[in-house]
PDB file of C-alpha atoms in Angstrom:
ATOM      1  CA  UNK A 252      -3.945   4.846   3.401  1.00  0.00           C
ATOM      2  CA  UNK A 253      -1.763   3.492   0.488  1.00  0.00           C
ATOM      3  CA  UNK A 254      -1.270   0.620  -1.916  1.00  0.00           C
ATOM      4  CA  UNK A 255       1.079  -2.045  -1.075  1.00  0.00           C
ATOM      5  CA  UNK A 256       2.802  -4.172  -3.542  1.00  0.00           C
ATOM      6  CA  UNK A 257       5.756  -6.667  -2.839  1.00  0.00           C
ATOM      7  CA  UNK A 258       7.275 -10.130  -3.575  1.00  0.00           C
ATOM      8  CA  UNK A 259       5.313 -13.424  -2.983  1.00  0.00           C
ATOM      9  CA  UNK A 260       6.208 -15.351   0.240  1.00  0.00           C
ATOM     10  CA  UNK A 261       6.058 -18.511  -1.831  1.00  0.00           C
ATOM     11  CA  UNK A 262       4.043 -20.611   0.588  1.00  0.00           C
ATOM     12  CA  UNK A 263       2.822 -23.849  -0.696  1.00  0.00           C
ATOM     13  CA  UNK A 264       0.783 -26.614   0.610  1.00  0.00           C
ATOM     14  CA  UNK A 265       2.947 -29.674   1.666  1.00  0.00           C
ATOM     15  CA  UNK A 266       2.081 -31.735  -1.572  1.00  0.00           C
ATOM     16  CA  UNK A 267       2.539 -35.535  -1.826  1.00  0.00           C
ATOM     17  CA  UNK A 268       4.186 -35.209  -4.951  1.00  0.00           C
ATOM     18  CA  UNK A 269       7.102 -33.074  -5.999  1.00  0.00           C
ATOM     19  CA  UNK A 270       6.432 -29.673  -7.740  1.00  0.00           C
ATOM     20  CA  UNK A 271       7.707 -29.587 -11.388  1.00  0.00           C
ATOM     21  CA  UNK A 272       6.814 -26.131 -12.653  1.00  0.00           C
ATOM     22  CA  UNK A 273       5.422 -23.079 -10.304  1.00  0.00           C
ATOM     23  CA  UNK A 274       4.645 -19.526 -10.777  1.00  0.00           C
ATOM     24  CA  UNK A 275       3.701 -16.928  -8.360  1.00  0.00           C
ATOM     25  CA  UNK A 276       1.931 -13.320  -8.679  1.00  0.00           C
ATOM     26  CA  UNK A 277       3.275 -10.589  -6.438  1.00  0.00           C
ATOM     27  CA  UNK A 278       1.645 -10.007  -3.166  1.00  0.00           C
ATOM     28  CA  UNK A 279      -0.644  -6.860  -3.407  1.00  0.00           C
ATOM     29  CA  UNK A 280      -2.981  -5.012  -1.168  1.00  0.00           C
ATOM     30  CA  UNK A 281      -3.674  -1.967   0.913  1.00  0.00           C
ATOM     31  CA  UNK A 282      -2.629  -0.519   4.253  1.00  0.00           C
ATOM     32  CA  UNK A 283      -4.232   1.905   6.670  1.00  0.00           C
ATOM     33  CA  UNK A 284      -2.967   3.931   9.346  1.00  0.00           C
ATOM     34  CA  UNK A 285      -4.501   6.390  11.990  1.00  0.00           C
ATOM     35  CA  UNK A 286      -2.433   8.012  14.314  1.00  0.00           C
ATOM     36  CA  UNK A 287      -2.539  11.029  16.875  1.00  0.00           C
ATOM     37  CA  UNK A 288       0.347  12.988  18.180  1.00  0.00           C
ATOM     38  CA  UNK A 289       1.492  11.788  21.721  1.00  0.00           C
ATOM     39  CA  UNK A 290       0.522  14.321  24.222  1.00  0.00           C
ATOM     40  CA  UNK A 291       3.874  14.623  26.023  1.00  0.00           C
ATOM     41  CA  UNK A 292       5.831  15.318  23.046  1.00  0.00           C
ATOM     42  CA  UNK A 293       6.393  19.152  22.541  1.00  0.00           C
ATOM     43  CA  UNK A 294       8.253  18.880  19.367  1.00  0.00           C
ATOM     44  CA  UNK A 295       5.515  17.096  17.497  1.00  0.00           C
ATOM     45  CA  UNK A 296       7.450  14.112  16.382  1.00  0.00           C
ATOM     46  CA  UNK A 297       6.113  10.936  18.027  1.00  0.00           C
ATOM     47  CA  UNK A 298       2.743   9.574  16.997  1.00  0.00           C
ATOM     48  CA  UNK A 299       0.842   6.475  18.297  1.00  0.00           C
ATOM     49  CA  UNK A 300      -2.190   4.934  16.513  1.00  0.00           C
ATOM     50  CA  UNK A 301      -3.402   1.719  14.745  1.00  0.00           C
ATOM     51  CA  UNK A 302      -2.511   0.048  11.524  1.00  0.00           C
ATOM     52  CA  UNK A 303      -4.419  -2.566   9.369  1.00  0.00           C
ATOM     53  CA  UNK A 304      -3.827  -4.250   6.072  1.00  0.00           C
ATOM     54  CA  UNK A 305      -5.217  -6.507   3.522  1.00  0.00           C
ATOM     55  CA  UNK A 306      -3.118  -8.495   1.045  1.00  0.00           C
ATOM     56  CA  UNK A 307      -3.833 -11.119  -1.580  1.00  0.00           C
ATOM     57  CA  UNK A 308      -1.762 -13.608  -3.522  1.00  0.00           C
ATOM     58  CA  UNK A 309      -1.947 -16.408  -6.045  1.00  0.00           C
ATOM     59  CA  UNK A 310       0.200 -19.385  -7.172  1.00  0.00           C
ATOM     60  CA  UNK A 311      -0.187 -22.096  -9.860  1.00  0.00           C
ATOM     61  CA  UNK A 312       1.809 -25.172  -9.964  1.00  0.00           C
ATOM     62  CA  UNK A 313       2.154 -28.587 -11.679  1.00  0.00           C
ATOM     63  CA  UNK A 314       3.159 -31.752  -9.778  1.00  0.00           C
ATOM     64  CA  UNK A 315       5.010 -34.749 -11.202  1.00  0.00           C
ATOM     65  CA  UNK A 316       1.884 -36.931 -11.640  1.00  0.00           C
ATOM     66  CA  UNK A 317       0.561 -33.716 -13.906  1.00  0.00           C
ATOM     67  CA  UNK A 318      -1.787 -32.619 -11.266  1.00  0.00           C
ATOM     68  CA  UNK A 319      -2.458 -28.729 -11.667  1.00  0.00           C
ATOM     69  CA  UNK A 320      -2.678 -27.083  -8.367  1.00  0.00           C
ATOM     70  CA  UNK A 321      -3.911 -23.355  -7.758  1.00  0.00           C
ATOM     71  CA  UNK A 322      -3.525 -21.602  -4.477  1.00  0.00           C
ATOM     72  CA  UNK A 323      -5.463 -18.423  -3.771  1.00  0.00           C
ATOM     73  CA  UNK A 324      -4.868 -16.489  -0.508  1.00  0.00           C
ATOM     74  CA  UNK A 325      -5.580 -13.541   1.587  1.00  0.00           C
ATOM     75  CA  UNK A 326      -4.438 -11.923   4.831  1.00  0.00           C
ATOM     76  CA  UNK A 327      -6.083  -9.386   7.065  1.00  0.00           C
ATOM     77  CA  UNK A 328      -4.148  -7.786  10.003  1.00  0.00           C
ATOM     78  CA  UNK A 329      -4.494  -5.091  12.524  1.00  0.00           C
ATOM     79  CA  UNK A 330      -2.489  -3.667  15.504  1.00  0.00           C
ATOM     80  CA  UNK A 331      -0.913  -0.831  17.090  1.00  0.00           C
ATOM     81  CA  UNK A 332       2.154   1.149  15.810  1.00  0.00           C
ATOM     82  CA  UNK A 333       4.407   4.188  16.855  1.00  0.00           C
ATOM     83  CA  UNK A 334       5.790   6.725  14.370  1.00  0.00           C
ATOM     84  CA  UNK A 335       8.899   9.060  14.873  1.00  0.00           C
ATOM     85  CA  UNK A 336       9.502  11.882  12.331  1.00  0.00           C
ATOM     86  CA  UNK A 337      13.311  12.204  12.286  1.00  0.00           C
ATOM     87  CA  UNK A 338      13.548  14.861   9.553  1.00  0.00           C
ATOM     88  CA  UNK A 339      11.146  17.655   8.564  1.00  0.00           C
ATOM     89  CA  UNK A 340      11.028  20.944   6.815  1.00  0.00           C
ATOM     90  CA  UNK A 341       8.377  23.077   5.054  1.00  0.00           C
ATOM     91  CA  UNK A 342       7.362  20.352   2.479  1.00  0.00           C
ATOM     92  CA  UNK A 343       9.190  17.454   3.284  1.00  0.00           C
ATOM     93  CA  UNK A 344       9.512  14.740   6.212  1.00  0.00           C
ATOM     94  CA  UNK A 345      11.062  11.338   6.745  1.00  0.00           C
ATOM     95  CA  UNK A 346       9.499   9.030   9.179  1.00  0.00           C
ATOM     96  CA  UNK A 347      10.253   5.746  10.930  1.00  0.00           C
ATOM     97  CA  UNK A 348       7.511   3.517  12.090  1.00  0.00           C
ATOM     98  CA  UNK A 349       7.314   0.044  13.947  1.00  0.00           C
ATOM     99  CA  UNK A 350       4.343  -1.954  15.080  1.00  0.00           C
ATOM    100  CA  UNK A 351       2.786  -5.210  15.437  1.00  0.00           C
ATOM    101  CA  UNK A 352      -0.042  -6.918  13.740  1.00  0.00           C
ATOM    102  CA  UNK A 353      -2.438  -9.798  14.616  1.00  0.00           C
ATOM    103  CA  UNK A 354      -3.159 -11.591  11.221  1.00  0.00           C
ATOM    104  CA  UNK A 355      -5.638 -13.902   9.800  1.00  0.00           C
ATOM    105  CA  UNK A 356      -4.504 -15.918   6.956  1.00  0.00           C
ATOM    106  CA  UNK A 357      -6.765 -17.790   4.634  1.00  0.00           C
ATOM    107  CA  UNK A 358      -5.712 -19.816   1.477  1.00  0.00           C
ATOM    108  CA  UNK A 359      -7.870 -21.906  -0.844  1.00  0.00           C
ATOM    109  CA  UNK A 360      -5.928 -24.841  -2.309  1.00  0.00           C
ATOM    110  CA  UNK A 361      -7.409 -26.372  -5.404  1.00  0.00           C
ATOM    111  CA  UNK A 362      -5.955 -29.704  -6.950  1.00  0.00           C
ATOM    112  CA  UNK A 363      -7.073 -30.792 -10.549  1.00  0.00           C
ATOM    113  CA  UNK A 364      -5.869 -34.399 -11.211  1.00  0.00           C
ATOM    114  CA  UNK A 365      -5.475 -35.703 -14.966  1.00  0.00           C
ATOM    115  CA  UNK A 366      -8.460 -37.793 -14.515  1.00  0.00           C
ATOM    116  CA  UNK A 367     -10.515 -34.899 -13.995  1.00  0.00           C
ATOM    117  CA  UNK A 368     -10.896 -35.248 -10.135  1.00  0.00           C
ATOM    118  CA  UNK A 369     -10.782 -31.946  -8.233  1.00  0.00           C
ATOM    119  CA  UNK A 370     -10.710 -31.016  -4.690  1.00  0.00           C
ATOM    120  CA  UNK A 371     -10.584 -27.902  -2.716  1.00  0.00           C
ATOM    121  CA  UNK A 372      -9.513 -27.056   0.793  1.00  0.00           C
ATOM    122  CA  UNK A 373      -9.237 -23.951   2.782  1.00  0.00           C
ATOM    123  CA  UNK A 374      -6.110 -23.412   5.112  1.00  0.00           C
ATOM    124  CA  UNK A 375      -6.304 -20.836   7.791  1.00  0.00           C
ATOM    125  CA  UNK A 376      -4.725 -19.473  11.058  1.00  0.00           C
ATOM    126  CA  UNK A 377      -3.585 -16.594  13.213  1.00  0.00           C
ATOM    127  CA  UNK A 378      -0.177 -15.092  13.680  1.00  0.00           C
ATOM    128  CA  UNK A 379       1.856 -11.977  14.682  1.00  0.00           C
ATOM    129  CA  UNK A 380       3.920  -9.852  12.322  1.00  0.00           C
ATOM    130  CA  UNK A 381       6.589  -7.227  13.508  1.00  0.00           C
ATOM    131  CA  UNK A 382       6.869  -4.367  10.954  1.00  0.00           C
ATOM    132  CA  UNK A 383       9.255  -1.772  10.337  1.00  0.00           C
ATOM    133  CA  UNK A 384       8.751   0.961   8.099  1.00  0.00           C
ATOM    134  CA  UNK A 385      10.566   4.300   6.683  1.00  0.00           C
ATOM    135  CA  UNK A 386       8.862   6.665   4.414  1.00  0.00           C
ATOM    136  CA  UNK A 387       9.156   9.882   2.762  1.00  0.00           C
ATOM    137  CA  UNK A 388       6.440  12.399   2.494  1.00  0.00           C
ATOM    138  CA  UNK A 389       5.925  15.418   0.306  1.00  0.00           C
ATOM    139  CA  UNK A 390       3.434  17.563   1.852  1.00  0.00           C
ATOM    140  CA  UNK A 391       0.558  19.292  -0.657  1.00  0.00           C
ATOM    141  CA  UNK A 392       1.948  17.421  -3.624  1.00  0.00           C
ATOM    142  CA  UNK A 393      -1.362  18.090  -5.077  1.00  0.00           C
ATOM    143  CA  UNK A 394      -3.779  20.428  -3.266  1.00  0.00           C
ATOM    144  CA  UNK A 395      -4.897  18.671  -0.137  1.00  0.00           C
ATOM    145  CA  UNK A 396      -3.043  15.462  -1.262  1.00  0.00           C
ATOM    146  CA  UNK A 397       0.397  14.527   0.024  1.00  0.00           C
ATOM    147  CA  UNK A 398       2.797  12.135  -1.847  1.00  0.00           C
ATOM    148  CA  UNK A 399       4.115   9.307   0.279  1.00  0.00           C
ATOM    149  CA  UNK A 400       6.604   6.585  -0.783  1.00  0.00           C
ATOM    150  CA  UNK A 401       8.769   4.179   1.356  1.00  0.00           C
ATOM    151  CA  UNK A 402       9.998   0.772   2.408  1.00  0.00           C
ATOM    152  CA  UNK A 403       8.420  -1.829   4.668  1.00  0.00           C
ATOM    153  CA  UNK A 404      10.122  -4.731   6.426  1.00  0.00           C
ATOM    154  CA  UNK A 405       7.842  -7.383   7.568  1.00  0.00           C
ATOM    155  CA  UNK A 406       9.165 -10.232   9.791  1.00  0.00           C
ATOM    156  CA  UNK A 407       7.591 -13.627   9.516  1.00  0.00           C
ATOM    157  CA  UNK A 408       7.390 -15.801  12.620  1.00  0.00           C
ATOM    158  CA  UNK A 409       7.103 -19.447  11.886  1.00  0.00           C
ATOM    159  CA  UNK A 410       3.480 -20.786  11.858  1.00  0.00           C
ATOM    160  CA  UNK A 411       1.606 -23.714  10.447  1.00  0.00           C
ATOM    161  CA  UNK A 412      -1.787 -23.101   8.834  1.00  0.00           C
ATOM    162  CA  UNK A 413      -4.274 -26.078   9.084  1.00  0.00           C
ATOM    163  CA  UNK A 414      -7.611 -27.079   7.409  1.00  0.00           C
ATOM    164  CA  UNK A 415     -10.857 -27.945   9.004  1.00  0.00           C
ATOM    165  CA  UNK A 416     -11.993 -29.152   5.548  1.00  0.00           C
ATOM    166  CA  UNK A 417     -12.327 -32.986   5.437  1.00  0.00           C
ATOM    167  CA  UNK A 418     -10.194 -34.783   2.930  1.00  0.00           C
ATOM    168  CA  UNK A 419     -12.221 -36.631   0.014  1.00  0.00           C
ATOM    169  CA  UNK A 420      -9.339 -38.085  -2.046  1.00  0.00           C
ATOM    170  CA  UNK A 421      -6.475 -39.055   0.234  1.00  0.00           C
ATOM    171  CA  UNK A 422      -3.966 -39.486  -2.553  1.00  0.00           C
ATOM    172  CA  UNK A 423      -3.995 -35.720  -2.993  1.00  0.00           C
ATOM    173  CA  UNK A 424      -3.361 -34.803   0.560  1.00  0.00           C
ATOM    174  CA  UNK A 425      -0.957 -35.586   3.190  1.00  0.00           C
ATOM    175  CA  UNK A 426      -2.365 -38.611   5.730  1.00  0.00           C
ATOM    176  CA  UNK A 427      -0.289 -37.537   8.629  1.00  0.00           C
ATOM    177  CA  UNK A 428      -2.093 -34.630  10.632  1.00  0.00           C
ATOM    178  CA  UNK A 429       1.364 -32.991  11.466  1.00  0.00           C
ATOM    179  CA  UNK A 430       2.203 -32.565   7.567  1.00  0.00           C
ATOM    180  CA  UNK A 431      -1.188 -31.637   6.394  1.00  0.00           C
ATOM    181  CA  UNK A 432      -0.551 -27.876   6.391  1.00  0.00           C
ATOM    182  CA  UNK A 433       0.821 -24.702   4.856  1.00  0.00           C
ATOM    183  CA  UNK A 434       4.084 -23.832   6.760  1.00  0.00           C
ATOM    184  CA  UNK A 435       5.198 -20.224   7.007  1.00  0.00           C
ATOM    185  CA  UNK A 436       8.901 -20.295   7.955  1.00  0.00           C
ATOM    186  CA  UNK A 437      10.763 -17.545   9.796  1.00  0.00           C
ATOM    187  CA  UNK A 438      11.873 -14.620   7.305  1.00  0.00           C
ATOM    188  CA  UNK A 439      11.519 -11.148   6.292  1.00  0.00           C
TER     189      UNK A 439
END
């Protein structure tokens, strides 16, 4: 298990008015792994198991009509992974892992107009994420505790997240169903 920190993905609802100012918090969360040695590997380098993660992220923005918007999101994911230890000695090891997670994405979008009107809607959906990681481990950094640090590349496959929450104020949301979404573009 370890803590995960990274840059925000900068996802927004497709607002009806342009954004004039915006700030994002970094994405943070936790990742969990469980693995067992692959039985056919006599050199103890291949491991197979499962991984899961939970991330949270936030953003705030102001639109041209001075509407203040806040987006709070989270993501849960789980899936299989394979690990290969490509360097090791008594205290150190370097590993390369890869896997695929099925993710559940949910984001609360709140719009507060200058008039005081406020409306909130949830946007959600499922999508797949390929992941590649490399990490360095120092065994027994502290008694019974290993130190681990590394890099993670997550590939985002394009997806649209939609809402089942009905629209109360149509001037704040897209009328066209195909535009009323949060779009996750292809990227890494």
